Amino acid sequence: MENIRNFCIIAHIDHGKSTLADRLLEFTGTVSKRDAQAQVLDDMDLERERGITIKSHAIQMDYEQDNKKYVLNLIDTPGHVDFSYEVSRSIAACEGALLVVDATQGIQAQTISNLYLAIEHDLEIIPVLNKMDLDNAMPDEVKDQIVDMLGCDEEDILEASGKTGYGVDKILETIVSQVPSPKGDPEAPLQALIFDSVFNPFRGIIAYFRIFNGEIKKGDLVKFVNTGKEYNADEIGVLRLKQEPRKVLRTGDVGYIISGIKTSKEVKVGDTITHVENPCTTIIGGFEDVKPMVFAGIYPTDADDYEELRTAIEKLQLNDASLTFEPESSLALGFGFRCGFLGLLHMEIIQERLDREFDMSVITTMPNVSYRVVTNKKETVEVHNPSGLPEQTYIDHIEEPFIRAQIITRTEYIGPLIKLCLDKRGELKNQVYLTTSRVELTVDMPLGEIVFDFYDKLKSISKGYASFDYHISGYRPAKLVKLDILLNGEPVDALSTLTHQDNAYGLGRRICVKLKDLIPRQQFDIAVQAAIGAKIIARETIKAVRKDVTAKCYGGDITRKRKLLEKQKKGKKRMRQVGNVEVPQQAFLVVLRLND
Amino acid sequence: MPGIYLHIPFCKQKCHYCNFYSLASLKYRDVFVNALLKEMHLRNDYLQGKHIETVYFGGGTPSLLSIDEINRIVIEISTLFHLDSQAEITLEANPDNLSPEYLQALKSRTAINRLSIGVQSFFDDDLRYLHRVHDGNHARKAIEAAKQTGFDNMTIDLIYGIPTLTTEKWGKNLSLFFEYDIPHLSSYALTVEPKTALQVLIDKQKLKPAKEDETLSHFEILLDQARQHGFEQYEISNYALPGFYARHNSAYWLGGHYLGLGPSAHSFNGHSRQWNVKNMKQYIESETVDRIVLEKEVLTKSQQYNEYVMTSLRTIWGCNAEHIQNVFGEEYVISFRQKIHKYVEGQKIVQKGNRFTLTDAGKLFADGIAGDLFVDKG
């Protein structure tokens, strides 16, 4: 046990975590340089392309120092705000963390919140200044930031370059000397933490775990405490570049278990594994049943593809338990699914995976958050879709999810950023100067305000220099109203939104104006209206087309004209019919495009 | 019906709205004429020995050609092809080229028997907006001289929907046309084509775009006036007294075969369409390499059908269900009858037996209706 080191890497997106991890694997001979595909740990196409580690993975390395053999387990962590719970479970499985900071950019909001998580879990933090090979590295300034944050000595900060391999040897030495070996009782009942799971089409769900006490043998009858399900440990093993089966894993080890689990829902990250006979008396703390907070309708572009879409989403769910879906139908869009996501990025990833891995063309409706509606009878109903809201007369009040957000920015953008947050109904909670030029804002705000154009505005106001992190802090009552959009008097269910009473008029007007842009003129006038209940609060008119041609058509025009009309016809086929109005797909995302 | 189109890609200056291939320089004029003659040799079997019933000099500005050049071209055609003795031979002309001397020579020394004069408007401000070379005075003089020379078979172009063209001015343009007693009129709405100077200038707000309401009222006036003067609108943008339909252009709408010569010219033989390279240098090289650079598309059955619907619907002859049945088959005629029904009910289309033609209201939506009737498969 004293030769085991379990550690993770905390870093902001693009700060070079994956590249540095690759160098560690190369240096320890876990992968040879020749067959190392860049960024070994990110094995989804999409991850590699976006440079975001979406799902955390783990890998074991052998390392020798002073004639002693060590086993190093690197547990990778996802780098985006939507996955903060997964990060916290990975951290809980470790004794140490490399804090990797880009020497050209300095500490970002996400790094800080993950760092706090690591400190909370008593992890030994090893600060690493990465990308030291770049000309625009500013080691002194960034070291100051790190010293401020950690209270460490400047000499403790390692310098490295994932690109050139500089400093990698020193990092490994420091891991061995600084990160404590796992503690725990090898004789105690089995207590292991599930920190991740993956789906394998032949073997089912594979759970990754870390043993805190006791040991597990192949063939043991085990129980996942939170789900209460029992399984045979058909195969257990360690995570090298490939899975390597073992007969037994002991306290401190990181490994995997295959037990014929068919659906990802049965394996909950943060759950405790123990033996059915002689179970542990306490479970590992910190478990949460993560619930999706952002919802949107996903509809097949071609209504005939509904069943295909279902199959695709089901397959995605196999290795992504945080994705939820249920069938829904919309008058405007036909049959589709209401999907739940951890956040906006998660939603984008799912959309892209549907496109890339399943070649599914879909219409995604406006995202909304999960609301709690308290009825007159004091019952609480969760509403994931504005059109599912009970009648106004049955509603006592509505509660919406709130987040606590951390924003780190250069001081010159602080004014406009605070204004942005206040405009989004935020409350400024704290303002801390990290250095003379960098400030951290803590803001409480409604999650619902983040799903509309917040990121884009944040980035444009700060010229890309603000970083943002959040966690859900609870529900609060809010004066929310349902804003309906009508086309020629017909409500378009897919365009309904819940919005704060004070914003309803402005939002309604902007949506109407934008829809006037997005919906092509047709052979009759179209009234575009925004309404709260029966009350119309905004209106625009899309004037009828009175002609579509009186141009010439000679020999040289025929091919071009035919192709143009064929193309228009194709575009028309992809439109949706609302009453007698033809609505193009992009109109259904109108709220997200208000600023275009 | 077979015809030959000759694209003469030279202009004194480019009109803002024009999307035809043309050069504002005469540098390549001599080599071009040689290359054109060469192309005739290379492609003299395209129309498979059929009698050529029409020849059309289009452009560009064909009236920039000299009498000798026109003669060399026509003589070469009559040597290489079976040129019908009654063939309609049209020359597109810009008013500023039509001096009485030139007209006299055209009439007496060439085979040209029909003139198409690009008048567009009789008002100077409209012509400036369009960036034409000529002015209103040129236009009137050219018409008068042409008539005096004895060109009875003549047509002029008038564009409506120009932002500078008020309804009153449009009325005057039409009255002048009718006073001149010309038997044919081509008239279409100013169209902002992609990649033209007009599009750029409108996008940059340097020129005003047309107002839809005015364009519409121009069109209505045009239909009304044409009827009053005994003109038939035999195609959406073409009007003629009986017996004066343009035979060459009619072939485009009736599925006739044609050979297009010159850069960018289109040819059609019933099942494939091809168009020459839009590049003078590459085109004139054909003289030395014995090969014309061109693009070609073979039309699938549904594409042939779509083109039939799109072009025939624009004409006085209309779309014929029996023709569809005979040429394209049962499946097509069923789809056609299903889709056309609502337009007949909506009075956009009139049905007479198997013939379906656009009503005045329907003419405003010819593109949309045609597109809707399209069949979309290979």
PDB file of N, CA and C in Angstrom, chain A residues 521-523 543-566 568-570 572-573, chain B residues 19-20 160 188-189 191 193 212-213 215-216 238 249 252-253 266 273 297 299 303 306-307 310 314 364-368 371-372 374:
ATOM      1  N   ARG A 521     -41.547  35.350 -45.611  1.00  0.00           N
ATOM      2  CA  ARG A 521     -42.880  35.855 -45.973  1.00  0.00           C
ATOM      3  C   ARG A 521     -43.623  34.772 -46.746  1.00  0.00           C
ATOM      4  N   GLN A 522     -44.909  34.713 -46.529  1.00  0.00           N
ATOM      5  CA  GLN A 522     -45.719  33.711 -47.201  1.00  0.00           C
ATOM      6  C   GLN A 522     -46.837  34.371 -47.970  1.00  0.00           C
ATOM      7  N   GLN A 523     -47.783  33.574 -48.487  1.00  0.00           N
ATOM      8  CA  GLN A 523     -48.757  34.186 -49.391  1.00  0.00           C
ATOM      9  C   GLN A 523     -49.878  34.939 -48.673  1.00  0.00           C
ATOM     10  N   LYS A 543     -45.482  40.630 -43.583  1.00  0.00           N
ATOM     11  CA  LYS A 543     -46.336  40.975 -44.720  1.00  0.00           C
ATOM     12  C   LYS A 543     -46.348  39.861 -45.761  1.00  0.00           C
ATOM     13  N   ALA A 544     -47.496  39.685 -46.375  1.00  0.00           N
ATOM     14  CA  ALA A 544     -47.619  38.660 -47.410  1.00  0.00           C
ATOM     15  C   ALA A 544     -46.684  38.956 -48.581  1.00  0.00           C
ATOM     16  N   VAL A 545     -46.186  37.902 -49.195  1.00  0.00           N
ATOM     17  CA  VAL A 545     -45.449  38.081 -50.444  1.00  0.00           C
ATOM     18  C   VAL A 545     -46.492  38.346 -51.500  1.00  0.00           C
ATOM     19  N   ARG A 546     -46.238  39.307 -52.334  1.00  0.00           N
ATOM     20  CA  ARG A 546     -47.245  39.574 -53.354  1.00  0.00           C
ATOM     21  C   ARG A 546     -46.796  39.077 -54.714  1.00  0.00           C
ATOM     22  N   LYS A 547     -45.511  38.728 -54.814  1.00  0.00           N
ATOM     23  CA  LYS A 547     -45.054  38.100 -56.053  1.00  0.00           C
ATOM     24  C   LYS A 547     -43.777  37.332 -55.752  1.00  0.00           C
ATOM     25  N   ASP A 548     -43.525  36.290 -56.519  1.00  0.00           N
ATOM     26  CA  ASP A 548     -42.223  35.662 -56.357  1.00  0.00           C
ATOM     27  C   ASP A 548     -41.428  35.706 -57.644  1.00  0.00           C
ATOM     28  N   VAL A 549     -42.038  36.156 -58.719  1.00  0.00           N
ATOM     29  CA  VAL A 549     -41.282  36.251 -59.955  1.00  0.00           C
ATOM     30  C   VAL A 549     -41.982  37.134 -60.965  1.00  0.00           C
ATOM     31  N   THR A 550     -41.214  37.863 -61.697  1.00  0.00           N
ATOM     32  CA  THR A 550     -41.648  38.360 -62.989  1.00  0.00           C
ATOM     33  C   THR A 550     -40.378  38.549 -63.794  1.00  0.00           C
ATOM     34  N   ALA A 551     -39.361  37.737 -63.451  1.00  0.00           N
ATOM     35  CA  ALA A 551     -38.082  37.841 -64.139  1.00  0.00           C
ATOM     36  C   ALA A 551     -38.119  37.048 -65.437  1.00  0.00           C
ATOM     37  N   LYS A 552     -37.088  37.269 -66.218  1.00  0.00           N
ATOM     38  CA  LYS A 552     -36.973  36.577 -67.510  1.00  0.00           C
ATOM     39  C   LYS A 552     -36.493  35.139 -67.303  1.00  0.00           C
ATOM     40  N   CYS A 553     -36.615  34.326 -68.340  1.00  0.00           N
ATOM     41  CA  CYS A 553     -36.154  32.947 -68.256  1.00  0.00           C
ATOM     42  C   CYS A 553     -35.810  32.456 -69.655  1.00  0.00           C
ATOM     43  N   TYR A 554     -34.564  32.665 -70.075  1.00  0.00           N
ATOM     44  CA  TYR A 554     -34.150  32.215 -71.398  1.00  0.00           C
ATOM     45  C   TYR A 554     -33.246  30.985 -71.267  1.00  0.00           C
ATOM     46  N   GLY A 555     -32.664  30.579 -72.388  1.00  0.00           N
ATOM     47  CA  GLY A 555     -31.895  29.329 -72.416  1.00  0.00           C
ATOM     48  C   GLY A 555     -30.842  29.225 -71.333  1.00  0.00           C
ATOM     49  N   GLY A 556     -30.115  30.321 -71.115  1.00  0.00           N
ATOM     50  CA  GLY A 556     -29.028  30.293 -70.137  1.00  0.00           C
ATOM     51  C   GLY A 556     -29.506  30.362 -68.698  1.00  0.00           C
ATOM     52  N   ASP A 557     -30.805  30.620 -68.507  1.00  0.00           N
ATOM     53  CA  ASP A 557     -31.328  30.781 -67.145  1.00  0.00           C
ATOM     54  C   ASP A 557     -31.929  29.497 -66.591  1.00  0.00           C
ATOM     55  N   ILE A 558     -32.222  28.560 -67.489  1.00  0.00           N
ATOM     56  CA  ILE A 558     -33.079  27.440 -67.093  1.00  0.00           C
ATOM     57  C   ILE A 558     -32.448  26.552 -66.016  1.00  0.00           C
ATOM     58  N   THR A 559     -31.196  26.142 -66.245  1.00  0.00           N
ATOM     59  CA  THR A 559     -30.553  25.263 -65.272  1.00  0.00           C
ATOM     60  C   THR A 559     -30.479  25.912 -63.895  1.00  0.00           C
ATOM     61  N   ARG A 560     -30.014  27.162 -63.897  1.00  0.00           N
ATOM     62  CA  ARG A 560     -29.830  27.870 -62.640  1.00  0.00           C
ATOM     63  C   ARG A 560     -31.155  28.033 -61.907  1.00  0.00           C
ATOM     64  N   LYS A 561     -32.182  28.383 -62.670  1.00  0.00           N
ATOM     65  CA  LYS A 561     -33.484  28.603 -62.066  1.00  0.00           C
ATOM     66  C   LYS A 561     -34.037  27.288 -61.501  1.00  0.00           C
ATOM     67  N   ARG A 562     -33.873  26.211 -62.275  1.00  0.00           N
ATOM     68  CA  ARG A 562     -34.376  24.925 -61.792  1.00  0.00           C
ATOM     69  C   ARG A 562     -33.674  24.537 -60.485  1.00  0.00           C
ATOM     70  N   LYS A 563     -32.347  24.717 -60.480  1.00  0.00           N
ATOM     71  CA  LYS A 563     -31.596  24.344 -59.279  1.00  0.00           C
ATOM     72  C   LYS A 563     -32.013  25.187 -58.074  1.00  0.00           C
ATOM     73  N   LEU A 564     -32.233  26.468 -58.341  1.00  0.00           N
ATOM     74  CA  LEU A 564     -32.651  27.360 -57.258  1.00  0.00           C
ATOM     75  C   LEU A 564     -34.000  26.910 -56.682  1.00  0.00           C
ATOM     76  N   LEU A 565     -34.934  26.622 -57.575  1.00  0.00           N
ATOM     77  CA  LEU A 565     -36.261  26.202 -57.105  1.00  0.00           C
ATOM     78  C   LEU A 565     -36.192  24.841 -56.398  1.00  0.00           C
ATOM     79  N   GLU A 566     -35.331  23.970 -56.893  1.00  0.00           N
ATOM     80  CA  GLU A 566     -35.183  22.662 -56.233  1.00  0.00           C
ATOM     81  C   GLU A 566     -34.623  22.843 -54.821  1.00  0.00           C
ATOM     82  N   GLN A 568     -34.862  25.573 -52.967  1.00  0.00           N
ATOM     83  CA  GLN A 568     -35.891  26.190 -52.121  1.00  0.00           C
ATOM     84  C   GLN A 568     -36.893  25.145 -51.659  1.00  0.00           C
ATOM     85  N   LYS A 569     -37.202  24.227 -52.566  1.00  0.00           N
ATOM     86  CA  LYS A 569     -38.181  23.195 -52.223  1.00  0.00           C
ATOM     87  C   LYS A 569     -37.646  22.314 -51.093  1.00  0.00           C
ATOM     88  N   LYS A 570     -36.356  21.990 -51.175  1.00  0.00           N
ATOM     89  CA  LYS A 570     -35.734  21.190 -50.127  1.00  0.00           C
ATOM     90  C   LYS A 570     -35.813  21.907 -48.786  1.00  0.00           C
ATOM     91  N   LYS A 572     -37.922  24.094 -47.916  1.00  0.00           N
ATOM     92  CA  LYS A 572     -39.314  24.151 -47.498  1.00  0.00           C
ATOM     93  C   LYS A 572     -39.738  22.852 -46.829  1.00  0.00           C
ATOM     94  N   LYS A 573     -39.204  21.754 -47.356  1.00  0.00           N
ATOM     95  CA  LYS A 573     -39.554  20.450 -46.825  1.00  0.00           C
ATOM     96  C   LYS A 573     -39.126  20.322 -45.372  1.00  0.00           C
TER      97      LYS A 573
ATOM     98  N   ASN B  19     -26.174  39.919 -65.388  1.00  0.00           N
ATOM     99  CA  ASN B  19     -25.372  38.795 -64.894  1.00  0.00           C
ATOM    100  C   ASN B  19     -24.909  37.892 -66.035  1.00  0.00           C
ATOM    101  N   PHE B  20     -24.981  38.430 -67.261  1.00  0.00           N
ATOM    102  CA  PHE B  20     -24.444  37.660 -68.386  1.00  0.00           C
ATOM    103  C   PHE B  20     -22.944  37.843 -68.455  1.00  0.00           C
ATOM    104  N   TYR B 160     -39.339  47.161 -65.852  1.00  0.00           N
ATOM    105  CA  TYR B 160     -40.127  47.904 -64.866  1.00  0.00           C
ATOM    106  C   TYR B 160     -39.627  47.575 -63.461  1.00  0.00           C
ATOM    107  N   TYR B 188     -39.662  42.756 -68.306  1.00  0.00           N
ATOM    108  CA  TYR B 188     -39.601  42.025 -67.034  1.00  0.00           C
ATOM    109  C   TYR B 188     -39.221  42.965 -65.912  1.00  0.00           C
ATOM    110  N   ALA B 189     -39.451  42.516 -64.699  1.00  0.00           N
ATOM    111  CA  ALA B 189     -39.153  43.327 -63.525  1.00  0.00           C
ATOM    112  C   ALA B 189     -37.645  43.329 -63.285  1.00  0.00           C
ATOM    113  N   THR B 191     -34.516  42.619 -61.659  1.00  0.00           N
ATOM    114  CA  THR B 191     -34.235  41.543 -60.713  1.00  0.00           C
ATOM    115  C   THR B 191     -32.808  41.709 -60.206  1.00  0.00           C
ATOM    116  N   GLU B 193     -29.845  40.153 -59.267  1.00  0.00           N
ATOM    117  CA  GLU B 193     -29.216  38.840 -59.347  1.00  0.00           C
ATOM    118  C   GLU B 193     -27.983  38.815 -58.443  1.00  0.00           C
ATOM    119  N   GLU B 212     -41.691  46.764 -53.793  1.00  0.00           N
ATOM    120  CA  GLU B 212     -42.502  45.669 -54.308  1.00  0.00           C
ATOM    121  C   GLU B 212     -43.861  46.149 -54.807  1.00  0.00           C
ATOM    122  N   ASP B 213     -44.469  47.061 -54.056  1.00  0.00           N
ATOM    123  CA  ASP B 213     -45.805  47.527 -54.441  1.00  0.00           C
ATOM    124  C   ASP B 213     -45.793  48.204 -55.802  1.00  0.00           C
ATOM    125  N   THR B 215     -43.541  47.793 -58.206  1.00  0.00           N
ATOM    126  CA  THR B 215     -43.265  46.787 -59.232  1.00  0.00           C
ATOM    127  C   THR B 215     -44.553  46.069 -59.623  1.00  0.00           C
ATOM    128  N   LEU B 216     -45.338  45.730 -58.594  1.00  0.00           N
ATOM    129  CA  LEU B 216     -46.595  45.046 -58.852  1.00  0.00           C
ATOM    130  C   LEU B 216     -47.544  45.892 -59.670  1.00  0.00           C
ATOM    131  N   ASN B 238     -42.925  38.195 -72.080  1.00  0.00           N
ATOM    132  CA  ASN B 238     -42.938  38.471 -73.527  1.00  0.00           C
ATOM    133  C   ASN B 238     -44.351  38.688 -74.060  1.00  0.00           C
ATOM    134  N   ASN B 249     -36.799  32.294 -78.906  1.00  0.00           N
ATOM    135  CA  ASN B 249     -37.035  32.195 -77.464  1.00  0.00           C
ATOM    136  C   ASN B 249     -38.128  31.191 -77.129  1.00  0.00           C
ATOM    137  N   TYR B 252     -36.995  27.811 -76.240  1.00  0.00           N
ATOM    138  CA  TYR B 252     -36.497  27.572 -74.870  1.00  0.00           C
ATOM    139  C   TYR B 252     -37.606  27.063 -73.961  1.00  0.00           C
ATOM    140  N   TRP B 253     -38.797  27.592 -74.162  1.00  0.00           N
ATOM    141  CA  TRP B 253     -39.898  27.265 -73.239  1.00  0.00           C
ATOM    142  C   TRP B 253     -40.654  26.020 -73.657  1.00  0.00           C
ATOM    143  N   HIS B 266     -25.262  28.308 -73.435  1.00  0.00           N
ATOM    144  CA  HIS B 266     -25.859  27.027 -73.071  1.00  0.00           C
ATOM    145  C   HIS B 266     -26.382  26.294 -74.298  1.00  0.00           C
ATOM    146  N   ARG B 273     -27.823  19.238 -70.835  1.00  0.00           N
ATOM    147  CA  ARG B 273     -27.578  20.654 -71.088  1.00  0.00           C
ATOM    148  C   ARG B 273     -26.114  20.888 -70.797  1.00  0.00           C
ATOM    149  N   GLU B 297     -24.512  18.775 -67.827  1.00  0.00           N
ATOM    150  CA  GLU B 297     -25.315  17.974 -66.902  1.00  0.00           C
ATOM    151  C   GLU B 297     -26.299  17.146 -67.712  1.00  0.00           C
ATOM    152  N   LEU B 299     -29.688  15.388 -67.701  1.00  0.00           N
ATOM    153  CA  LEU B 299     -30.885  15.583 -66.890  1.00  0.00           C
ATOM    154  C   LEU B 299     -31.562  14.254 -66.604  1.00  0.00           C
ATOM    155  N   GLN B 303     -35.660  15.741 -63.401  1.00  0.00           N
ATOM    156  CA  GLN B 303     -35.170  17.082 -63.732  1.00  0.00           C
ATOM    157  C   GLN B 303     -35.785  17.571 -65.054  1.00  0.00           C
ATOM    158  N   ASN B 306     -39.181  18.616 -64.156  1.00  0.00           N
ATOM    159  CA  ASN B 306     -39.182  19.892 -63.447  1.00  0.00           C
ATOM    160  C   ASN B 306     -38.981  21.065 -64.410  1.00  0.00           C
ATOM    161  N   GLU B 307     -38.092  20.880 -65.360  1.00  0.00           N
ATOM    162  CA  GLU B 307     -37.861  21.954 -66.328  1.00  0.00           C
ATOM    163  C   GLU B 307     -39.077  22.160 -67.228  1.00  0.00           C
ATOM    164  N   MET B 310     -41.549  24.062 -65.153  1.00  0.00           N
ATOM    165  CA  MET B 310     -41.082  25.429 -64.867  1.00  0.00           C
ATOM    166  C   MET B 310     -41.206  26.334 -66.097  1.00  0.00           C
ATOM    167  N   ARG B 314     -44.932  29.073 -67.676  1.00  0.00           N
ATOM    168  CA  ARG B 314     -44.781  30.505 -67.940  1.00  0.00           C
ATOM    169  C   ARG B 314     -45.440  30.933 -69.244  1.00  0.00           C
ATOM    170  N   LEU B 364     -47.891  36.032 -60.883  1.00  0.00           N
ATOM    171  CA  LEU B 364     -47.016  36.639 -59.862  1.00  0.00           C
ATOM    172  C   LEU B 364     -46.299  35.585 -59.037  1.00  0.00           C
ATOM    173  N   PHE B 365     -46.811  34.357 -59.087  1.00  0.00           N
ATOM    174  CA  PHE B 365     -46.223  33.310 -58.245  1.00  0.00           C
ATOM    175  C   PHE B 365     -45.729  32.118 -59.066  1.00  0.00           C
ATOM    176  N   ALA B 366     -45.356  32.401 -60.311  1.00  0.00           N
ATOM    177  CA  ALA B 366     -44.969  31.307 -61.209  1.00  0.00           C
ATOM    178  C   ALA B 366     -43.858  30.446 -60.617  1.00  0.00           C
ATOM    179  N   ASP B 367     -42.878  31.067 -59.991  1.00  0.00           N
ATOM    180  CA  ASP B 367     -41.750  30.302 -59.446  1.00  0.00           C
ATOM    181  C   ASP B 367     -42.196  29.393 -58.308  1.00  0.00           C
ATOM    182  N   GLY B 368     -42.951  29.963 -57.384  1.00  0.00           N
ATOM    183  CA  GLY B 368     -43.389  29.197 -56.220  1.00  0.00           C
ATOM    184  C   GLY B 368     -44.260  28.025 -56.642  1.00  0.00           C
ATOM    185  N   GLY B 371     -42.092  25.404 -58.368  1.00  0.00           N
ATOM    186  CA  GLY B 371     -41.291  24.687 -57.374  1.00  0.00           C
ATOM    187  C   GLY B 371     -42.142  23.681 -56.615  1.00  0.00           C
ATOM    188  N   ASP B 372     -43.357  24.068 -56.301  1.00  0.00           N
ATOM    189  CA  ASP B 372     -44.246  23.175 -55.566  1.00  0.00           C
ATOM    190  C   ASP B 372     -44.606  21.950 -56.400  1.00  0.00           C
ATOM    191  N   PHE B 374     -42.709  20.556 -58.537  1.00  0.00           N
ATOM    192  CA  PHE B 374     -41.505  19.759 -58.805  1.00  0.00           C
ATOM    193  C   PHE B 374     -41.598  18.383 -58.156  1.00  0.00           C
TER     194      PHE B 374
END
